[in-house]
PDB file of C-alpha atoms and ligand atoms in Angstrom:
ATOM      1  CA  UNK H   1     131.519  36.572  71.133  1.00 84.00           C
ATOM      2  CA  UNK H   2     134.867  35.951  73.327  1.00 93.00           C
ATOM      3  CA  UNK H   3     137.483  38.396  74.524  1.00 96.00           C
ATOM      4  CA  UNK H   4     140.606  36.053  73.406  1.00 96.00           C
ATOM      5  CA  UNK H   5     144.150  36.859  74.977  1.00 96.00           C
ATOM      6  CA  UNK H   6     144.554  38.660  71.119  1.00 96.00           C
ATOM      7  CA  UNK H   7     141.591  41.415  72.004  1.00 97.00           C
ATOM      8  CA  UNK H   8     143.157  41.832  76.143  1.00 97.00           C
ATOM      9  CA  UNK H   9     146.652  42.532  74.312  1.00 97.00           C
ATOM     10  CA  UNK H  10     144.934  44.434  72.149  1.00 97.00           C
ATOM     11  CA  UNK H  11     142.897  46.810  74.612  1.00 97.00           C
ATOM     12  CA  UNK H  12     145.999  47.264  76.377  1.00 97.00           C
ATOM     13  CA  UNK H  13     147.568  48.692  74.219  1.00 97.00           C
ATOM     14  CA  UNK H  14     145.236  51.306  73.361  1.00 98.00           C
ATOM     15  CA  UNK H  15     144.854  51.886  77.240  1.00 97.00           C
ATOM     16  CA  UNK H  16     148.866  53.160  76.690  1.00 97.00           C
ATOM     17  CA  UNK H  17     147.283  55.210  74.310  1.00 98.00           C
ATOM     18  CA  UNK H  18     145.099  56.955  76.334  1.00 98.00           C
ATOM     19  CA  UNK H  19     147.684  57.690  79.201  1.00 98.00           C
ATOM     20  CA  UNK H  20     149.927  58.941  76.386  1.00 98.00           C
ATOM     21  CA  UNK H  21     147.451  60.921  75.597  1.00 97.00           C
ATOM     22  CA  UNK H  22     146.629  62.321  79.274  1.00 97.00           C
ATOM     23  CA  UNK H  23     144.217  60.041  80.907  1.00 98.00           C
ATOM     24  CA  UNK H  24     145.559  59.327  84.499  1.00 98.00           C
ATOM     25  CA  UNK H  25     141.990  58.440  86.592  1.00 98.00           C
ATOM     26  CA  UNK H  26     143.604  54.714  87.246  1.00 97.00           C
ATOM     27  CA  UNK H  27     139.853  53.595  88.222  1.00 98.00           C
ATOM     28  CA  UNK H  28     138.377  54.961  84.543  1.00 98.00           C
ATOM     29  CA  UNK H  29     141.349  52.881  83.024  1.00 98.00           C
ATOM     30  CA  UNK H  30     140.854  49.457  84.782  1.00 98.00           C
ATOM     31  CA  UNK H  31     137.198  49.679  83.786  1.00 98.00           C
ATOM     32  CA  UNK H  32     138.179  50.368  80.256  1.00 98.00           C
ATOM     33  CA  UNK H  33     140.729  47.492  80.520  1.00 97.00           C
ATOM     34  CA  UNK H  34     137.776  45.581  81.485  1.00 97.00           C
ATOM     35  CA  UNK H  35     134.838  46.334  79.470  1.00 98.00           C
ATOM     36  CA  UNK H  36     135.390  44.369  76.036  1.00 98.00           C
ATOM     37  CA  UNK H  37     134.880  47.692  73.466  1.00 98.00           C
ATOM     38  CA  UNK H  38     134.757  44.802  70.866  1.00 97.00           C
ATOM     39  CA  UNK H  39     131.462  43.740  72.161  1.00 97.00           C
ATOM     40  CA  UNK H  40     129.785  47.247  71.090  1.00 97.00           C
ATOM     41  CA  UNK H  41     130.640  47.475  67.435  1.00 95.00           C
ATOM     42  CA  UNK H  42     128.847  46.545  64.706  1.00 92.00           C
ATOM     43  CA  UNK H  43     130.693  43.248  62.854  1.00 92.00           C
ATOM     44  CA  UNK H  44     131.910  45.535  59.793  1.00 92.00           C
ATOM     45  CA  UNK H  45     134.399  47.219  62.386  1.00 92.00           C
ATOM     46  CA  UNK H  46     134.953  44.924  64.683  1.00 92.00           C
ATOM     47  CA  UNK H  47     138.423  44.566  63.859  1.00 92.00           C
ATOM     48  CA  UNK H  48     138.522  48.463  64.293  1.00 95.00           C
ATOM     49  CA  UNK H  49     137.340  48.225  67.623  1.00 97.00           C
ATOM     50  CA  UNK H  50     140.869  49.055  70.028  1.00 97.00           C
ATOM     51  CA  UNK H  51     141.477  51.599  67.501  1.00 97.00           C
ATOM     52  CA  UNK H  52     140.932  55.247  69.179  1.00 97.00           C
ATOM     53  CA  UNK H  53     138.178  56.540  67.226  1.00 96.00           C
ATOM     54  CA  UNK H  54     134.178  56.716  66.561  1.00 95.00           C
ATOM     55  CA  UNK H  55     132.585  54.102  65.028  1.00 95.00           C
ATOM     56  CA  UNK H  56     129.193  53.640  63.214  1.00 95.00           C
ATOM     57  CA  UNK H  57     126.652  51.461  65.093  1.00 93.00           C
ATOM     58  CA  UNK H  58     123.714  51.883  62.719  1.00 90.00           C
ATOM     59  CA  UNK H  59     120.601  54.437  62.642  1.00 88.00           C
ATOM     60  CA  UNK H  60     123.263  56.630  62.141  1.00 88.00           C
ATOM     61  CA  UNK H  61     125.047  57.093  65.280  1.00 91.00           C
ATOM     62  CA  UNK H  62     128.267  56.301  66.395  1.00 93.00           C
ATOM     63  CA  UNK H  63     130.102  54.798  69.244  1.00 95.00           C
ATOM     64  CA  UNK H  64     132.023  57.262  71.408  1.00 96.00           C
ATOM     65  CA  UNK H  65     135.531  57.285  70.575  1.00 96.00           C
ATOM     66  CA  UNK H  66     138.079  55.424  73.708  1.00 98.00           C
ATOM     67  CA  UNK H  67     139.521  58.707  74.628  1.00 98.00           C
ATOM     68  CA  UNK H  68     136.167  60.287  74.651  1.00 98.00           C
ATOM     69  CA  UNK H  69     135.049  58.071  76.981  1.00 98.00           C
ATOM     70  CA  UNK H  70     138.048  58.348  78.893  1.00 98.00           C
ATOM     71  CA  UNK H  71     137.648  61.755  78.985  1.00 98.00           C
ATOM     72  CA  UNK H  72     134.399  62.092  80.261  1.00 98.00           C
ATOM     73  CA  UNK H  73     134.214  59.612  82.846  1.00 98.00           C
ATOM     74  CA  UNK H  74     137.373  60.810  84.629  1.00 98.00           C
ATOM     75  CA  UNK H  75     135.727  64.515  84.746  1.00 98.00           C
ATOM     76  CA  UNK H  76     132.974  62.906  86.076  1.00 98.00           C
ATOM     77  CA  UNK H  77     134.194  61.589  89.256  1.00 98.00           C
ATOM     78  CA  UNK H  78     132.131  58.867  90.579  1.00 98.00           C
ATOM     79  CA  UNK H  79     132.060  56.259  93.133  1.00 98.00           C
ATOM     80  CA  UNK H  80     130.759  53.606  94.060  1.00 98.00           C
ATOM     81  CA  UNK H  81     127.017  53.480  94.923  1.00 98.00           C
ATOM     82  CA  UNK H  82     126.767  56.627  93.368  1.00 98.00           C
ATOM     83  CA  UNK H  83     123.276  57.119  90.715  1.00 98.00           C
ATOM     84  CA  UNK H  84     124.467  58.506  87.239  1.00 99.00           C
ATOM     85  CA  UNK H  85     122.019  59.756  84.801  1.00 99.00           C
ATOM     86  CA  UNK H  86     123.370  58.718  81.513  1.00 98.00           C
ATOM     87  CA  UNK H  87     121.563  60.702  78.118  1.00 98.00           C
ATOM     88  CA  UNK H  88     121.970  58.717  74.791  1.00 97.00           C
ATOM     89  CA  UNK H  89     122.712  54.738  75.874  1.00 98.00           C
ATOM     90  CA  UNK H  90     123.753  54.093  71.498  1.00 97.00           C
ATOM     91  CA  UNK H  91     126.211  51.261  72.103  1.00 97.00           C
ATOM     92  CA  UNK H  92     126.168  50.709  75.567  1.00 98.00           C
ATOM     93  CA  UNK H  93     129.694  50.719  75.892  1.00 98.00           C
ATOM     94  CA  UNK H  94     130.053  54.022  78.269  1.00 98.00           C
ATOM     95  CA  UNK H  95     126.857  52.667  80.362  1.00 98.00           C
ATOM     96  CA  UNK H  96     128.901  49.843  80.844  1.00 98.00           C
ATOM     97  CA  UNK H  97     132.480  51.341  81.708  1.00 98.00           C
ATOM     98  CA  UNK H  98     130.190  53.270  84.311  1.00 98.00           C
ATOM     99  CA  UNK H  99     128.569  50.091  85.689  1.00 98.00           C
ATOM    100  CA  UNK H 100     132.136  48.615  85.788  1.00 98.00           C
ATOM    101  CA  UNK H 101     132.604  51.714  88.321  1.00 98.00           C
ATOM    102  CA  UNK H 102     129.958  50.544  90.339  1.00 98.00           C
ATOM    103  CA  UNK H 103     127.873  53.092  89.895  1.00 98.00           C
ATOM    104  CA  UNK H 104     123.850  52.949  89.666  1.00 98.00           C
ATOM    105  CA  UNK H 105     123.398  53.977  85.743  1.00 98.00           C
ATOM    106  CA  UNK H 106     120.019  54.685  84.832  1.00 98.00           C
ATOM    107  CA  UNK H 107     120.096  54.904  80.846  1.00 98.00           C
ATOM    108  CA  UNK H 108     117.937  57.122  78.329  1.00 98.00           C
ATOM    109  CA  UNK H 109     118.430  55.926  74.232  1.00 97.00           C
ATOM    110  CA  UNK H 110     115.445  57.527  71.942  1.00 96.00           C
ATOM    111  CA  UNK H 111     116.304  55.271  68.640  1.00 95.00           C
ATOM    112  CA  UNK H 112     113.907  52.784  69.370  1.00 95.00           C
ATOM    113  CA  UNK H 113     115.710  50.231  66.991  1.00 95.00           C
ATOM    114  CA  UNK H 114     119.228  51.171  68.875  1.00 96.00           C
ATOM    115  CA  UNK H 115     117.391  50.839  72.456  1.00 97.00           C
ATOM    116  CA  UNK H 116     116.277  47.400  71.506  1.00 97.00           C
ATOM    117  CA  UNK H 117     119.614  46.107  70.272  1.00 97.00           C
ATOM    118  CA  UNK H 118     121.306  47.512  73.352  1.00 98.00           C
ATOM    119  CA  UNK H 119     118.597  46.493  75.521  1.00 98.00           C
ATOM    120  CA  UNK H 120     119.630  42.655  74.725  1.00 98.00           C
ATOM    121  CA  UNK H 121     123.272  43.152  74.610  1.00 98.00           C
ATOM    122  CA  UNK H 122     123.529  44.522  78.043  1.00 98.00           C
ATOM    123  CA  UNK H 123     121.249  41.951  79.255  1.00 98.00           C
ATOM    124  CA  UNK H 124     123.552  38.987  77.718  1.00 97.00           C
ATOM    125  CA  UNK H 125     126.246  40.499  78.634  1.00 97.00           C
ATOM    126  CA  UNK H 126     124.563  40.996  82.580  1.00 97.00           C
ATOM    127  CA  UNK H 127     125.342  44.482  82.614  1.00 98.00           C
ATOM    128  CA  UNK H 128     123.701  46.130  85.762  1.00 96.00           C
ATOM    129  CA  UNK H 129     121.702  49.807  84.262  1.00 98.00           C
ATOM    130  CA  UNK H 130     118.581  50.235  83.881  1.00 98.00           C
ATOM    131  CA  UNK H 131     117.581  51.054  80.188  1.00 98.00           C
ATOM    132  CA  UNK H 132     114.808  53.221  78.865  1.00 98.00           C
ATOM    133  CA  UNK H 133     113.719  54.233  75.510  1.00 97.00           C
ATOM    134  CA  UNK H 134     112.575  58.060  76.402  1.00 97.00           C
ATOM    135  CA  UNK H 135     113.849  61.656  75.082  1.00 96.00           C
ATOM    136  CA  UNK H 136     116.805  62.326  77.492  1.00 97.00           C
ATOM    137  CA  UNK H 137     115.488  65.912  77.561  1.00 97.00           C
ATOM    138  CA  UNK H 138     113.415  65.423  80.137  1.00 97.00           C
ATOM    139  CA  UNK H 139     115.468  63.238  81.846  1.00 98.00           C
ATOM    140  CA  UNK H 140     114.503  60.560  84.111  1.00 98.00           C
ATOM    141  CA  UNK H 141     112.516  62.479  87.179  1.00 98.00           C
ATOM    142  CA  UNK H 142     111.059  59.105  88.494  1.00 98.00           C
ATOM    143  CA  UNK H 143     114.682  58.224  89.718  1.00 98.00           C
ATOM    144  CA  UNK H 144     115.710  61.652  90.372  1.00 98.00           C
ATOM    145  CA  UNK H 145     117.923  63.034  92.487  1.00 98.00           C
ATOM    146  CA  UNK H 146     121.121  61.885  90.618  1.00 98.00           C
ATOM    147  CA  UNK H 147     124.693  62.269  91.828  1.00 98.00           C
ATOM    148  CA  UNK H 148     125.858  62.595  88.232  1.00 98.00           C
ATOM    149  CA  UNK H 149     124.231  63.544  85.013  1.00 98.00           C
ATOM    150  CA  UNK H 150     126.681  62.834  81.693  1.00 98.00           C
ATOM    151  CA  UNK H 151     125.333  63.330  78.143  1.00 98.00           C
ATOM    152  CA  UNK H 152     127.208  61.422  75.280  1.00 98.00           C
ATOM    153  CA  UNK H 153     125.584  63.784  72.532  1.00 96.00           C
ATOM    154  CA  UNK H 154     125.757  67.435  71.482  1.00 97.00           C
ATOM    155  CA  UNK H 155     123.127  68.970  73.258  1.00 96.00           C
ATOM    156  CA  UNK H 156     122.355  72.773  71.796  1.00 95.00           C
ATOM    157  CA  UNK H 157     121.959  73.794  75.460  1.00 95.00           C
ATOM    158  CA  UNK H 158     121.851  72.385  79.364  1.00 96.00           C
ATOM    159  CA  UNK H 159     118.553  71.157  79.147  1.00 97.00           C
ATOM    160  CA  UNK H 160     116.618  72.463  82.464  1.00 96.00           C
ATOM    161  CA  UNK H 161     114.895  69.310  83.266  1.00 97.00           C
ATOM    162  CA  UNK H 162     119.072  67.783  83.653  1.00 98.00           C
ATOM    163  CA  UNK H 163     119.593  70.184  86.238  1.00 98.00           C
ATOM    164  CA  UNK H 164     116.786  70.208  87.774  1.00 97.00           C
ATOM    165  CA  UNK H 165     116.875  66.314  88.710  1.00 98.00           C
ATOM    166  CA  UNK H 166     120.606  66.912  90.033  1.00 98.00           C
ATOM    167  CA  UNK H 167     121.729  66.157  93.636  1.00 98.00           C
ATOM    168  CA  UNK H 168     122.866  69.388  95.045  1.00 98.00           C
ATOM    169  CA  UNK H 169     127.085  69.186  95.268  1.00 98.00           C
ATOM    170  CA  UNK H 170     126.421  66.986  91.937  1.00 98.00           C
ATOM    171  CA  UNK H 171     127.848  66.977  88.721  1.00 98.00           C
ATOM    172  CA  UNK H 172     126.800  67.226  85.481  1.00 98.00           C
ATOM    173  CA  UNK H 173     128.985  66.816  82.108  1.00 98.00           C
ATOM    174  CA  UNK H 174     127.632  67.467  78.634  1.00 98.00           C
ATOM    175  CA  UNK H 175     129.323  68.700  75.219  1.00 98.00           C
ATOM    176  CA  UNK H 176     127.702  71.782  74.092  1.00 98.00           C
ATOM    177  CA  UNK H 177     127.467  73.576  70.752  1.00 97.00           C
ATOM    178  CA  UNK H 178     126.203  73.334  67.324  1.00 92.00           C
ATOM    179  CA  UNK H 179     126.499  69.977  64.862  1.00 86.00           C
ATOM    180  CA  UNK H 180     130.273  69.460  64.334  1.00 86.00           C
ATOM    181  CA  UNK H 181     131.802  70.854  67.706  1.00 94.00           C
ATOM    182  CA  UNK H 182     131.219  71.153  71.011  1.00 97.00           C
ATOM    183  CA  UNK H 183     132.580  72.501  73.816  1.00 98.00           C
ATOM    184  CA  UNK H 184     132.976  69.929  77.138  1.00 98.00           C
ATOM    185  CA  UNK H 185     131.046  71.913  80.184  1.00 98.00           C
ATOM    186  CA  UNK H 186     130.790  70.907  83.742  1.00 98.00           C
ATOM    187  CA  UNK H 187     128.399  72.089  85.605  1.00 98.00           C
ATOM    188  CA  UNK H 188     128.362  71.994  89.601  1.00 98.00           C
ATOM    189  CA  UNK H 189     125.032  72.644  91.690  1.00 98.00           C
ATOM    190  CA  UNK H 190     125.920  74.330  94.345  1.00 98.00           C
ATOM    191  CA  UNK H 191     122.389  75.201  95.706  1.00 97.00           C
ATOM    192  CA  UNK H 192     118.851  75.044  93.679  1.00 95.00           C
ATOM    193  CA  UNK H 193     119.789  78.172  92.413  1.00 94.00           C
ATOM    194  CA  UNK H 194     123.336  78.644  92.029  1.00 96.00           C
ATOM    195  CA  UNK H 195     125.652  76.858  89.660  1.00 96.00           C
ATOM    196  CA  UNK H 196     129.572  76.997  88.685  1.00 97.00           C
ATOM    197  CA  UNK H 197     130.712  76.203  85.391  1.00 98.00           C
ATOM    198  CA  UNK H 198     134.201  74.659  84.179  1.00 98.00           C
ATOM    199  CA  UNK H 199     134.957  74.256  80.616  1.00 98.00           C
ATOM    200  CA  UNK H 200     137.227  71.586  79.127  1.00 98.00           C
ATOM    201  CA  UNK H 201     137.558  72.137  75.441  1.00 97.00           C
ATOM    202  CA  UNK H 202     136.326  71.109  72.236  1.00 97.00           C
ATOM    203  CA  UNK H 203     134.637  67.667  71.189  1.00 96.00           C
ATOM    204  CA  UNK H 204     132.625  66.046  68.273  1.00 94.00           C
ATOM    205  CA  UNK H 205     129.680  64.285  69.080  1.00 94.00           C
ATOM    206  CA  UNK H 206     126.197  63.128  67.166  1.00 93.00           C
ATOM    207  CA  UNK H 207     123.663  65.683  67.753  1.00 93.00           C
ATOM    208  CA  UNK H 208     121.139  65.710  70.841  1.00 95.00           C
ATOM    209  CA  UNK H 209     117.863  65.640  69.463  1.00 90.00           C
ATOM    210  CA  UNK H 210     114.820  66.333  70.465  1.00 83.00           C
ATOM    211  CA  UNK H 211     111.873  63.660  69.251  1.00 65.00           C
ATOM    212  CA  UNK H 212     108.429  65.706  68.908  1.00 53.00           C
ATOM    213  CA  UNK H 213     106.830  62.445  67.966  1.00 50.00           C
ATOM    214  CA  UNK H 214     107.492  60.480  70.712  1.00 49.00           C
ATOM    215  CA  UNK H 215     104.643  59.644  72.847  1.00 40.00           C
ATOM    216  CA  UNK H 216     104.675  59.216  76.769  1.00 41.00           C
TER     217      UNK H 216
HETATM  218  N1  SAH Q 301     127.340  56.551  75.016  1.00 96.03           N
HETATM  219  C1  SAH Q 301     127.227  56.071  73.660  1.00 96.03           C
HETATM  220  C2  SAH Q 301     127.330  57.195  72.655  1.00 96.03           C
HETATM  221  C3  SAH Q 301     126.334  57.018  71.570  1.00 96.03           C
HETATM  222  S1  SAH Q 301     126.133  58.377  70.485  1.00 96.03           S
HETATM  223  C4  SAH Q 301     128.209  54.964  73.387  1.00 96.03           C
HETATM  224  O1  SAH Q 301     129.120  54.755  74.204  1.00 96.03           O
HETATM  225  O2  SAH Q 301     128.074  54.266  72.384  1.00 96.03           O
HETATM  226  C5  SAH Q 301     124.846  59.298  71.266  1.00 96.03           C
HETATM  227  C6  SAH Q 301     123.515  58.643  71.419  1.00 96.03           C
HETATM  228  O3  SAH Q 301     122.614  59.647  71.927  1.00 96.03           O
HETATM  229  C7  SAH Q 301     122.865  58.121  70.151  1.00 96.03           C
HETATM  230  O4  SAH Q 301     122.580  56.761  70.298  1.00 96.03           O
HETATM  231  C8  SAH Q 301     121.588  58.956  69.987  1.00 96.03           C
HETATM  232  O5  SAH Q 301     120.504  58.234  69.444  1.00 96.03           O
HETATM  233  C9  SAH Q 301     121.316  59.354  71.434  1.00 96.03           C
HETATM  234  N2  SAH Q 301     120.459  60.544  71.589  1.00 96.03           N
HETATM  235  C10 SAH Q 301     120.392  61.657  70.828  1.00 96.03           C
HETATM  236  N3  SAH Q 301     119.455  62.515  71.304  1.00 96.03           N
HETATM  237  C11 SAH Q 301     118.911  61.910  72.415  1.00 96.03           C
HETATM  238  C12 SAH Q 301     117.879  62.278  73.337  1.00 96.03           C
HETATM  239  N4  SAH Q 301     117.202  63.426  73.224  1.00 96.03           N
HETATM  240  N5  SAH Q 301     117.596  61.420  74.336  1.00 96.03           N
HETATM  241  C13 SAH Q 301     118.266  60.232  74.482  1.00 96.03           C
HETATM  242  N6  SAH Q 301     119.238  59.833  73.625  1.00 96.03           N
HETATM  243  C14 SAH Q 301     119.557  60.653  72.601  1.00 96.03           C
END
């Protein structure tokens, strides 16, 4: 696939979009600007793909709509260098607006079929995070301590095990609420024990979901 002068103009103008629409983190935006969203979406969108909405990418998930993104990675306020936890790799397209940050992503997918397909896009495409096939639930302990946690689906709670494997003065962002809607939370670990809490309204996402079957 190639990222033609049409698909730049294209992505630029949906970045005007998104500053319309109150993204102003200028280092979020020149990732976006550079990560090719086309890339990510399944050929019967593809010519959706600067739009600012969800897509389907198959075994029913979606990709994470622009502003979404947008969203979350400005709340999330890395740097450089820093290690991000990232729950629910789908398209790849947020791993990679992270990894445009320069960030250390280490990614958790537990569709095995949308793993695999991501697994080999990323690696054409030379993206640097690592990928595993896991239940983000328990998170990724072998890595652990992260700088920043970020969950791109609608977990029912703040799973423990997220919390637990944060640095402390880390971040962690994760929509949070039944199917449908969820509510954006931040959570900041002050100590092992204590926590503050910032909400940032409402957001759709796929549900967060727990696989009983999967074997370790
Ligand atoms: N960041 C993605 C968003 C994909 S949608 C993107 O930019 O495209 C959310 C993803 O979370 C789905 O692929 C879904 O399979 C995955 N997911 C749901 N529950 C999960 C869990 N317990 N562990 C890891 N991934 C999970």
């Amino acid at each position: 696939m190639e990222d033609s002068y049409r698909h730049k103009g294209l992505r630029r103008n949906l970045l005007a979009q998104l500053r319309l629409k109150g993204i102003i983190n200028e280092d979020v935006l020149e990732a976006m600007e550079a990560v090719p969203r086309h890339f990510f979406m399944n050929s019967a969108f593809l010519k959706f793909a600067y739009e600012d909405k969800a897509f389907p990418i198959g075994a029913d998930q979606t990709i994470s709509q622009p502003y979404t993104v947008a969203f979350q990675t400005s709340i999330l306020n890395v740097s450089p260098g820093m290690k991000v936890l990232e729950i629910g790799t789908g398209s790849g397209y947020q791993t990679s607006v992270l990894a445009k940050l320069g960030t250390k992503v280490f990614s958790i997918e537990r569709q095995k079929s949308l793993f695999l397909k991501t697994d080999s896009l990323l690696s054409k495409m030379r993206v640097k995070a690592q990928r595993y096939y896991g239940d983000g639930y328990k998170g990724k302990p072998a890595f652990a301590p992260y700088d920043r946690v970020i969950v791109t689906c609608g977990a029912p709670e703040v799973p423990n095990a997220l919390i637990k494997q944060l640095k402390i003065g880390g971040l962690l962002v994760i929509p949070v609420g039944q199917e449908g809607s969820q509510e954006m939370l931040r959570l900041t670990k002050n100590s092992e024990t204590d926590f503050s809490l910032e909400r940032f309204g409402e957001f759709s996402f796929v549900p967060m979901l727990e696989d009983r079957e999967m074997r370790y």
